[in-house]
Coordinates of C-alpha atoms and ligand atoms in Angstrom, one line a residue:
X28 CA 0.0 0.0 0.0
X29 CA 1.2 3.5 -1.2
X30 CA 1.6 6.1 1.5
X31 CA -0.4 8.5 0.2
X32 CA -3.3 5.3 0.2
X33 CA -2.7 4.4 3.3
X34 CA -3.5 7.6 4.8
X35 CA -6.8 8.2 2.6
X36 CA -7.6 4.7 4.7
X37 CA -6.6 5.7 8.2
X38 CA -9.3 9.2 8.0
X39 CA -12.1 6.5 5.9
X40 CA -15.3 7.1 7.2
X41 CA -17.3 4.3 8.4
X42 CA -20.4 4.2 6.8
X43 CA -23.5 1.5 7.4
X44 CA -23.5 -0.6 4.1
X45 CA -26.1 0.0 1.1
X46 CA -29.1 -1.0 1.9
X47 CA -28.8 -1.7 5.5
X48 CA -29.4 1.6 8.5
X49 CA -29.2 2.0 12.0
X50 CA -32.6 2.1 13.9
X51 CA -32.3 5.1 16.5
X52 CA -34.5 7.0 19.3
X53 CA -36.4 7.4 19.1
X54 CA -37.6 5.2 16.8
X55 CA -36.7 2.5 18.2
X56 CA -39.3 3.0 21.1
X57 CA -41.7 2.4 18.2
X58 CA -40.5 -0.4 16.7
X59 CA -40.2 -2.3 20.7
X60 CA -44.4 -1.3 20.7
X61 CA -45.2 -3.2 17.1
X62 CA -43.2 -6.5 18.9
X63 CA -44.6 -6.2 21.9
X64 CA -48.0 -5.7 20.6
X65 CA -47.1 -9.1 18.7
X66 CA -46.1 -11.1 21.4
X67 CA -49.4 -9.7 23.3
X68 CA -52.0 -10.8 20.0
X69 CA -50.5 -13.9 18.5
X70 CA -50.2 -15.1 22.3
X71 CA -54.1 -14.7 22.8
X72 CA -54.3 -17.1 19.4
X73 CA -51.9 -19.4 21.0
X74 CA -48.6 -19.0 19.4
X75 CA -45.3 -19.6 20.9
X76 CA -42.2 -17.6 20.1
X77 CA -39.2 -19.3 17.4
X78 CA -35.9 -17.4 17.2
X79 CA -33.7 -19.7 14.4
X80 CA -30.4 -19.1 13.6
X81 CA -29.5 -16.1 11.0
X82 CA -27.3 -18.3 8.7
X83 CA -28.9 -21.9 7.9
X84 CA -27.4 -24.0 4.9
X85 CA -27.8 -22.6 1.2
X86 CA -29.6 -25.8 -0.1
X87 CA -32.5 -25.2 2.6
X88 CA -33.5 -21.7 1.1
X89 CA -32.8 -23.2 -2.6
X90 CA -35.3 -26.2 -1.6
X91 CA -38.0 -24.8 -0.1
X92 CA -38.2 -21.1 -1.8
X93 CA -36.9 -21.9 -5.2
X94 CA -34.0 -22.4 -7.3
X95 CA -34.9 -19.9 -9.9
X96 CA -36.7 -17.5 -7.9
X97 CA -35.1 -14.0 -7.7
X98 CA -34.7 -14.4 -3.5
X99 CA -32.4 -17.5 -4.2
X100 CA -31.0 -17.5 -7.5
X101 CA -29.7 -13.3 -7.2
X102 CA -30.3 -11.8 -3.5
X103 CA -29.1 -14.3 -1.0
X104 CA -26.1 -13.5 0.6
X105 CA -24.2 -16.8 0.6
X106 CA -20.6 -17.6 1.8
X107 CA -18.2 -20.7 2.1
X108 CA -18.0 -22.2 5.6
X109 CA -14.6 -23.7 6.4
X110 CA -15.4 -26.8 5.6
X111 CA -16.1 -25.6 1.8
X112 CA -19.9 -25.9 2.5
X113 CA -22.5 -22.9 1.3
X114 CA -24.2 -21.1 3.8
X115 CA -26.4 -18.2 3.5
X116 CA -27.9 -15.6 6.0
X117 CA -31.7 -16.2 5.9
X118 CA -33.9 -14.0 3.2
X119 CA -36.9 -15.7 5.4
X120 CA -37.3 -17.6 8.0
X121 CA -40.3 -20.0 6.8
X122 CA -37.7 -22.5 5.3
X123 CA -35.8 -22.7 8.8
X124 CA -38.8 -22.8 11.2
X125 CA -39.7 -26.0 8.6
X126 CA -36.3 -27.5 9.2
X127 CA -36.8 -27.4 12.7
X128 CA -40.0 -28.7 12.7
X129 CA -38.7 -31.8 11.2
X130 CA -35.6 -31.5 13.3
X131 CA -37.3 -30.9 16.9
X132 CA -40.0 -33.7 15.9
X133 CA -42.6 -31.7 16.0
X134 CA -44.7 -33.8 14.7
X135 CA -45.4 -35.6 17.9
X136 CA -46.4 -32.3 19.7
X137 CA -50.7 -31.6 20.2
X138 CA -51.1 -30.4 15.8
X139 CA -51.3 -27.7 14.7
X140 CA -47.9 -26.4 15.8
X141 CA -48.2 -22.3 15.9
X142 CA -45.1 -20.5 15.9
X143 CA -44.1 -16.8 15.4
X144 CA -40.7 -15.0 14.9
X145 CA -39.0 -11.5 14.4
X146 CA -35.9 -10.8 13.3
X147 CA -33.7 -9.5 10.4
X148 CA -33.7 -11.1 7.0
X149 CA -30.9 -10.9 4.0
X150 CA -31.9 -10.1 0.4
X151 CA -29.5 -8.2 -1.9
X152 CA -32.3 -5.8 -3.6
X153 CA -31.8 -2.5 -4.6
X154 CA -32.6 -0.1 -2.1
X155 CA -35.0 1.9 -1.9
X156 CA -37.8 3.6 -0.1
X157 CA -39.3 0.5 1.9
X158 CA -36.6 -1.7 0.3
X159 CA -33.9 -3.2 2.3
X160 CA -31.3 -5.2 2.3
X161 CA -31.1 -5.8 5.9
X162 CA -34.9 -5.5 6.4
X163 CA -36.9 -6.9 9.6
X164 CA -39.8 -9.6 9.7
X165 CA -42.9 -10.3 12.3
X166 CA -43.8 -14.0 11.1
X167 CA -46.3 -16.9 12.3
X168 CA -46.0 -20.2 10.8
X169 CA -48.9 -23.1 11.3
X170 CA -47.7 -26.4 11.3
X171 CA -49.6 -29.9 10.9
X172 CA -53.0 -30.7 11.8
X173 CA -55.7 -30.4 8.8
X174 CA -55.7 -27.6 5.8
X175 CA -59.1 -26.5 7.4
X176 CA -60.1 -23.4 5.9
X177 CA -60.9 -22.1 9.2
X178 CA -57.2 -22.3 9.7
X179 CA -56.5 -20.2 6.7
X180 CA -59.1 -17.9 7.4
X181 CA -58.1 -17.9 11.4
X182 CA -54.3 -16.9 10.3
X183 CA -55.7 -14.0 8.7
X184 CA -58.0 -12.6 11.0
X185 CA -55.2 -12.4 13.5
X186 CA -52.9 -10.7 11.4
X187 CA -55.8 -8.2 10.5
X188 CA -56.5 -7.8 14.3
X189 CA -52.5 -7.2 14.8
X190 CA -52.7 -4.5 12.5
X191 CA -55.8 -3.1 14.4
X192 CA -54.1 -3.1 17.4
X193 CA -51.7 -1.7 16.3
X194 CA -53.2 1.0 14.8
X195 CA -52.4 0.3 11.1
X196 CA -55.1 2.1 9.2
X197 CA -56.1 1.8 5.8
X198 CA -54.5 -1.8 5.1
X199 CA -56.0 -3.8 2.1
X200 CA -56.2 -7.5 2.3
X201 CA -56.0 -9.5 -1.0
X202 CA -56.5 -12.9 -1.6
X203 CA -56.3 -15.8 -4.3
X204 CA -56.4 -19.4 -4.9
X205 CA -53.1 -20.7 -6.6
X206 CA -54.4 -24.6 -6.7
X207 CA -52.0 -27.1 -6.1
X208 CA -49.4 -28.9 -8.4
X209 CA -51.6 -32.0 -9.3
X210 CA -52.1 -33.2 -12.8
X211 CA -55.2 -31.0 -13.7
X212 CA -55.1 -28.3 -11.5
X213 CA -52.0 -25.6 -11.3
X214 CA -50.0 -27.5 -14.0
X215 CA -52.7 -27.5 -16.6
X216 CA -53.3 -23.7 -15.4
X217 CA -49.2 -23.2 -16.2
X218 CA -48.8 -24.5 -19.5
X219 CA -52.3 -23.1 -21.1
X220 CA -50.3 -19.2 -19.2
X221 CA -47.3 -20.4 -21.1
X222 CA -48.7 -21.4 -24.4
X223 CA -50.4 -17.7 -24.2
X224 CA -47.3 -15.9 -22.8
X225 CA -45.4 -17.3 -25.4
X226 CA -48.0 -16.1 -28.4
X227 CA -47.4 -12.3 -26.7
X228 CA -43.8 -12.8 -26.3
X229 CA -42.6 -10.0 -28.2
X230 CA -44.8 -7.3 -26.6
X231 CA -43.1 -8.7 -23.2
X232 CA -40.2 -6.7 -21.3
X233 CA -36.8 -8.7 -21.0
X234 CA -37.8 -10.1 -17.5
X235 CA -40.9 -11.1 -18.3
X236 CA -39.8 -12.7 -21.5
X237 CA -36.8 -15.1 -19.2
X238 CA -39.9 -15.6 -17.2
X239 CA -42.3 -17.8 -19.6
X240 CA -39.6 -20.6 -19.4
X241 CA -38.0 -20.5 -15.8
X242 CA -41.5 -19.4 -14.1
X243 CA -44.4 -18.2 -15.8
X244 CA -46.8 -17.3 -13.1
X245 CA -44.3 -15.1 -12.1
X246 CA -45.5 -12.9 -15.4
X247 CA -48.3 -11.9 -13.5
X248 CA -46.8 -10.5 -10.8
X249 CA -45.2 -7.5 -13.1
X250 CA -45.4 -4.0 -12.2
X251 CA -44.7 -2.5 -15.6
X252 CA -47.0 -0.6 -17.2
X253 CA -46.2 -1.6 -20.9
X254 CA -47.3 -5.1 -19.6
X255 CA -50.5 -4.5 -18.0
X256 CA -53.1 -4.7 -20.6
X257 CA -51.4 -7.7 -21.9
X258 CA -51.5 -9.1 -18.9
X259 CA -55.3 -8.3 -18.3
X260 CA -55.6 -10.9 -21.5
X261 CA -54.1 -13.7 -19.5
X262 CA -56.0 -17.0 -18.8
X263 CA -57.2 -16.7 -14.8
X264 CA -56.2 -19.2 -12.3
X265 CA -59.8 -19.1 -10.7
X266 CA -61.3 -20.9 -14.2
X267 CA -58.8 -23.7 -14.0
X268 CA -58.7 -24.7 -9.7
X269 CA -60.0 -28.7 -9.4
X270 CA -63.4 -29.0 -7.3
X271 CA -61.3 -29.3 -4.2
X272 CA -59.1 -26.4 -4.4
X273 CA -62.6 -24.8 -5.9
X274 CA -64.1 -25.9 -2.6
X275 CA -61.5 -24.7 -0.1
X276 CA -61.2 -21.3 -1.6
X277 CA -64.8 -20.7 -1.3
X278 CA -64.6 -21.8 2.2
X279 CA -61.5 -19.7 3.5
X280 CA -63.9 -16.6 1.5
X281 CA -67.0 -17.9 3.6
X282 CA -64.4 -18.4 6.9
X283 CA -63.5 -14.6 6.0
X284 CA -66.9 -13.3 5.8
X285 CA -68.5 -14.7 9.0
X286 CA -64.9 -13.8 11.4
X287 CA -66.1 -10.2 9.3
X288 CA -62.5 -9.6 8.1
X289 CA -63.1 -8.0 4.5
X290 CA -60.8 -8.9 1.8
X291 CA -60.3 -8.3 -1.9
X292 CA -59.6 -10.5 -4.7
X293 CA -56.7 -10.3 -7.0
X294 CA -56.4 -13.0 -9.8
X295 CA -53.0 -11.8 -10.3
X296 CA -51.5 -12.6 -6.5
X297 CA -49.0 -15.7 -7.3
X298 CA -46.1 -15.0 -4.3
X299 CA -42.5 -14.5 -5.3
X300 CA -41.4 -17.9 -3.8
X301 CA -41.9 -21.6 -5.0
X302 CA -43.7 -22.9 -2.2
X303 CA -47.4 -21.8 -2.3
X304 CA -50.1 -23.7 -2.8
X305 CA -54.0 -23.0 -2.8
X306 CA -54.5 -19.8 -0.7
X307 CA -51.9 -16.8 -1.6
X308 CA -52.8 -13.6 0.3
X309 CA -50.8 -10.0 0.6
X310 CA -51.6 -6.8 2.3
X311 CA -51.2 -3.1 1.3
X312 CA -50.8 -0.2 3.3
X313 CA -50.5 3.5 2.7
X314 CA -48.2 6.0 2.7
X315 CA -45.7 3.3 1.3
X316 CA -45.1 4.5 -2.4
X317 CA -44.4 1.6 -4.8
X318 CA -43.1 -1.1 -1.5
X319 CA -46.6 -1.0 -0.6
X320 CA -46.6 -4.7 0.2
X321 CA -46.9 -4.8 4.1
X322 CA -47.6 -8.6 4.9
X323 CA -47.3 -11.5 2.1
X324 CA -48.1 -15.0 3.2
X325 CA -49.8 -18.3 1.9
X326 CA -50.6 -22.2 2.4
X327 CA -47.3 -24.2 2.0
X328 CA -48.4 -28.0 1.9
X329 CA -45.7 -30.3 0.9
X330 CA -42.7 -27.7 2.6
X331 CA -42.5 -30.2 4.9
X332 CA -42.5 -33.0 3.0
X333 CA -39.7 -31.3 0.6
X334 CA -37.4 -30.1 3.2
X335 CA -37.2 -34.7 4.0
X336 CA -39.8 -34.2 7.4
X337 CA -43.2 -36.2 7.1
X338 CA -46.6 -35.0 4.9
X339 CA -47.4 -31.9 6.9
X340 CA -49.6 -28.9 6.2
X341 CA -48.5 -25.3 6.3
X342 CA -49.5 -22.1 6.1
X343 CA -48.3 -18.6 7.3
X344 CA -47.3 -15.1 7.0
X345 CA -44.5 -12.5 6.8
X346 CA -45.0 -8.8 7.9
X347 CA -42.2 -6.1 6.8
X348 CA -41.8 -4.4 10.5
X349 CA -39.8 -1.9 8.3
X350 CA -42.6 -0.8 6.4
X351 CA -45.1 -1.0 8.9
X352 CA -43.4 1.5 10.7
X353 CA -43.2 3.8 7.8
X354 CA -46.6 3.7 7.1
X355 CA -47.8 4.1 10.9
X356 CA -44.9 7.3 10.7
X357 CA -46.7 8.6 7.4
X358 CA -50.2 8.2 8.8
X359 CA -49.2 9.9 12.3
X360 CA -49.3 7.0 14.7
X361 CA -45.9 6.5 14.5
X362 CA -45.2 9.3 17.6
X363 CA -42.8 8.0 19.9
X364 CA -42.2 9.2 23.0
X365 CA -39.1 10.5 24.2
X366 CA -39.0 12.4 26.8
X367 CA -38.5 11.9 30.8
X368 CA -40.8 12.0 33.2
X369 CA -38.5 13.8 35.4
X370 CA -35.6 15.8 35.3
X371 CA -33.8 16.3 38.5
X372 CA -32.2 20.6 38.4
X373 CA -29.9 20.2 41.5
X374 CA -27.4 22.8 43.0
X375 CA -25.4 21.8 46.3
X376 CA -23.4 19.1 47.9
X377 CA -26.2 18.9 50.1
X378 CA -28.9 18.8 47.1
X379 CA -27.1 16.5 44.8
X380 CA -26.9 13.6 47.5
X381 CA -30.8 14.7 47.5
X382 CA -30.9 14.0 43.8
X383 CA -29.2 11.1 44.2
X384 CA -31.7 9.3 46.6
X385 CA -35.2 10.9 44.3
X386 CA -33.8 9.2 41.3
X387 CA -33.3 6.1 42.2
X388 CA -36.2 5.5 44.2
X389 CA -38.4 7.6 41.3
X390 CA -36.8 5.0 38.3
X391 CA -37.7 2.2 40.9
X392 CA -41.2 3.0 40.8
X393 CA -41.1 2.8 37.1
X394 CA -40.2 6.6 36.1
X395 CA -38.1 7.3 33.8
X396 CA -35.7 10.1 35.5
X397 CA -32.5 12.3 33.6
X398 CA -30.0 13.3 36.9
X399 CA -27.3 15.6 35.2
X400 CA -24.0 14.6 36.1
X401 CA -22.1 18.2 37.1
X402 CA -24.1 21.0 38.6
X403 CA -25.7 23.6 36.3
X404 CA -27.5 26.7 37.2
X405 CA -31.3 26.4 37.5
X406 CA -32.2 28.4 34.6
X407 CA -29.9 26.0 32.0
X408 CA -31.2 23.1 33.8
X409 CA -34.8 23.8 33.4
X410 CA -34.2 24.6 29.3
X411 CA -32.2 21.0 29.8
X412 CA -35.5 19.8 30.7
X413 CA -37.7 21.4 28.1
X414 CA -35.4 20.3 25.2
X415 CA -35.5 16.8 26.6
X416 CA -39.4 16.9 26.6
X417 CA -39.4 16.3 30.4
X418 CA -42.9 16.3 32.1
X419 CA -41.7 17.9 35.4
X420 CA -38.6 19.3 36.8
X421 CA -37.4 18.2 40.0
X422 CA -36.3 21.5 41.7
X423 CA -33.6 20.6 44.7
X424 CA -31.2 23.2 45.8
X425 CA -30.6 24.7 49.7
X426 CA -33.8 25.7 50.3
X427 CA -35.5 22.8 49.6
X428 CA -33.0 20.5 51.4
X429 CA -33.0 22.3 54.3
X430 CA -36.6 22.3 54.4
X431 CA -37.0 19.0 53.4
X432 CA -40.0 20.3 50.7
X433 CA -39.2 19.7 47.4
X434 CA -40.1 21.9 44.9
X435 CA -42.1 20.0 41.7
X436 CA -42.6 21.9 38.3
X437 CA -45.4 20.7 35.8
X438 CA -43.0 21.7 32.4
X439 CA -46.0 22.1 30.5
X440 CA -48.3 24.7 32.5
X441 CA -45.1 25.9 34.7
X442 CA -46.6 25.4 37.6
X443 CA -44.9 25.1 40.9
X444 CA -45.7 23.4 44.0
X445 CA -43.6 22.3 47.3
X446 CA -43.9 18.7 48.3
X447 CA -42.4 16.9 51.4
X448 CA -40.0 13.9 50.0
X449 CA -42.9 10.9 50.8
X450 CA -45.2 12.2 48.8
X451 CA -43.6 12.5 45.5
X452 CA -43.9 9.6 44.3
X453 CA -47.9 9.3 45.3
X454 CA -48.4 12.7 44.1
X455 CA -46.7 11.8 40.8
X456 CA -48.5 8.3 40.4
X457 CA -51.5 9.8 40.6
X458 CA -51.1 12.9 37.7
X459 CA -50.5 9.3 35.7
Ligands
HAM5 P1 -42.3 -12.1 1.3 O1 -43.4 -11.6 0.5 O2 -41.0 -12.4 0.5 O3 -42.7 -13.4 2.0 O4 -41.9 -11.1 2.4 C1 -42.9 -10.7 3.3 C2 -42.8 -9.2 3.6 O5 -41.5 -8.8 4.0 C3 -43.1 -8.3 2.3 O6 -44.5 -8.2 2.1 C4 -42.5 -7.0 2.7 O7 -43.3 -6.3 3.6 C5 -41.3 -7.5 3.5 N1 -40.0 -7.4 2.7 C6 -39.6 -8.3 1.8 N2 -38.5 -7.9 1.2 C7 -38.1 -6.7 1.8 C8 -37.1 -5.8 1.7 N3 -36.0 -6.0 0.9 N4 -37.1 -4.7 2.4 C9 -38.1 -4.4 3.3 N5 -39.1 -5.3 3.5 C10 -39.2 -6.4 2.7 C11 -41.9 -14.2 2.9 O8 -40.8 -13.8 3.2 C12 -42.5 -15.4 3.3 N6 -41.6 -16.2 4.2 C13 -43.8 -15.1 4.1 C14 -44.5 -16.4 4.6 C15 -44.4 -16.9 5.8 N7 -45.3 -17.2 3.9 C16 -45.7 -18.2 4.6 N8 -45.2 -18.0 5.8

């Protein structure tokens, strides 16, 4: 290294890579209320929490999402272990909470298993607004048991009431029947799409043109607008579903209706990754520009089965935490708070051991207290306060030591009262 290069390294600035960003207060107090209001709903439905690894084998995510599907064939990031094997961080974790189904023996557990996750998932995409490449997941996965509609329909209804409780406004659910891979069903469905993708082929885009041979139904998922009336011309799925796929998407719409969760259908709704079957479903959300995907999810029958476990039924969900956040930020609901509840203006040897003593027991009965470290006059203390978004100013200096009354300032109306030290607390409980 040249001396001249060697320098322009040592004064590098350290930047967070493309596509992936620190999450910062106070922010961050928002994205801890979206988990913890998961934890709180999918617990009332009976889930238990999954954390899997980050990195899990490459052949897992190529097996149960899909050789040629954009996730595994361009965004995963995959590396050589030391013993020459591939290994990839996850781009979703409904491949791994399958593996250890099959690897924890699930199977033998009261069916269906329910299991949620968050974390952070890998996909090299090209950034952009609501599109990470570090980008964070809320998930439930239901394992076993039947393919009940009711389960279908039940997966949704607690994802809508998530997003209720949350206070997600404006979110539009859409849903579709994508059959399943026997004979006369999905397959015949594929190669009539094919045989009339390919008679449109040169009115197709590049992408769309690979697509006809490595995954048509993928076609239908484009977003370009020279495609779309094409597209509009396309055989539907819907005229091509065997009775029993017929039958159980008319009964996860009936489930729907009577748990009153409204939905919308979308012919076009064929998922991104290999393992669907029968019921696909997505939601939108505003304020999200063209990421406006907020929660994708679908019936996996067979995952299972492919991944070497035993014939199991599936079906789950993904939410983008990222982009829920964005749109509760866009929509207003995304406040968080940062302030203190107290901020503690001291002057004194005498006042500060004062200070001392309120803050600890005040952050022991759950407040949440700023103590400056050096003594400052009371004038830049209480501005301290104010730009901190305090709540009330904890006055202590000679005075109020030596009368053992504290003085209490409500920030907001600057009102001023003396209180002896027992009653702080109390008094302070009850402005709650
Ligand atoms: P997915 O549609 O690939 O499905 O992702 C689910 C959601 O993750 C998307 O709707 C979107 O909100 C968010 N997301 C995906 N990629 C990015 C990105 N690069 N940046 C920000 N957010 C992103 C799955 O991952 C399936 N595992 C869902 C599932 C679970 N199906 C059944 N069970």
């Amino acid at each position: 290294m040249s001396d001249a290069t060697a320098k322009k390294e040592e004064r590098r600035k350290f930047q967070a890579i493309r596509g992936t960003r620190d999450l910062l207060p106070p922010e961050t107090a928002l994205w801890n209320r979206v988990e913890q209001t998961a934890h709180e709903v999918f617990a009332t439905f009976g889930y238990g929490e999954i954390r899997p690894p980050i990195f899990e084998p490459t052949e897992l995510f190529a097996r149960a999402v899909g050789g040629e599907t954009d996730i595994v064939s361009k965004e995963m990031y995959s590396f050589e272990d030391r013993d020459d094997s591939s290994i990839s961080l996850r781009p979703e974790a409904t491949a791994s909470v399958c593996r250890a189904y099959i690897e924890h023996g699930m199977q033998i557990l009261p069916q269906p298993v329910k299991l949620y996750y968050t974390g952070p998932m890998f996909r090299r995409e090209r950034p952009q607004k609501g599109r990470y490449r570090q980008f964070y997941q809320i998930g439930a996965e239901v394992l076993g048991g039947t393919d009940a509609p009711a389960i279908d329909a039940e997966v949704i209804e607690m994802l809508m009431t998530y997003f209720d409780k949350v206070g997600l406004h404006g979110a539009t659910l859409y849903i579709n029947s994508i059959g399943h891979n026997a004979e006369n069903c999905r397959r015949g469905y594929v190669a009539q799409l094919k045989a009339a993708l390919e008679k449109v082929k040169d009115q197709l885009g590049p992408d769309s043109q690979r697509r006809i041979d490595t995954n048509p139904l993928r076609v239908l998922d484009s977003k370009l607008e020279s495609e779309q009336a094409i597209i509009a011309t396309l055989p539907h799925i819907a005229d091509h579903l065997c009775d029993d796929c017929k039958a159980h998407y008319a009964a996860v719409k009936r489930q729907l209706e009577i748990r009153g969760v409204l939905y919308e259908e979308n012919w076009r709704l064929v998922r991104g990754l290999d393992y669907y079957m029968r019921t696909t479903f997505e939601i939108t959300a505003p304020g999200l520009g063209s990421q406006n995907a907020v929660c994708g999810g679908g019936r996996y029958d067979g995952l299972v089965e492919l991944l070497g476990g035993p014939p199991t039924k599936g079906i789950g969900f993904a939410i983008g935490e990222d982009r829920l956040i964005l749109s509760l930020q866009e929509s207003g609901k995304g406040q968080a708070q940062q302030g203190r509840d107290v901020y503690i203006a001291w002057m004194g040897e005498h006042a500060y051991a004062a200070a001392i003593r309120a803050a600890k027991d005040l952050r022991n009965a759950g407040f949440s207290v700023e103590l400056p470290p050096v003594e400052q006059k009371f004038g830049k203390a209480l501005g301290q306060a104010d730009k901190l978004g305090a709540k009330y100013a904890l006055i202590l200096g000679d005075n109020e030591v030596s009368e053992a009354l504290w003085t209490l300032k409500t920030l907001s109306t600057g009102e001023q009262q003396k209180l002896p030290e027992p009653e702080l607390i109390d008094y302070l409980k009850r402005q709650q």
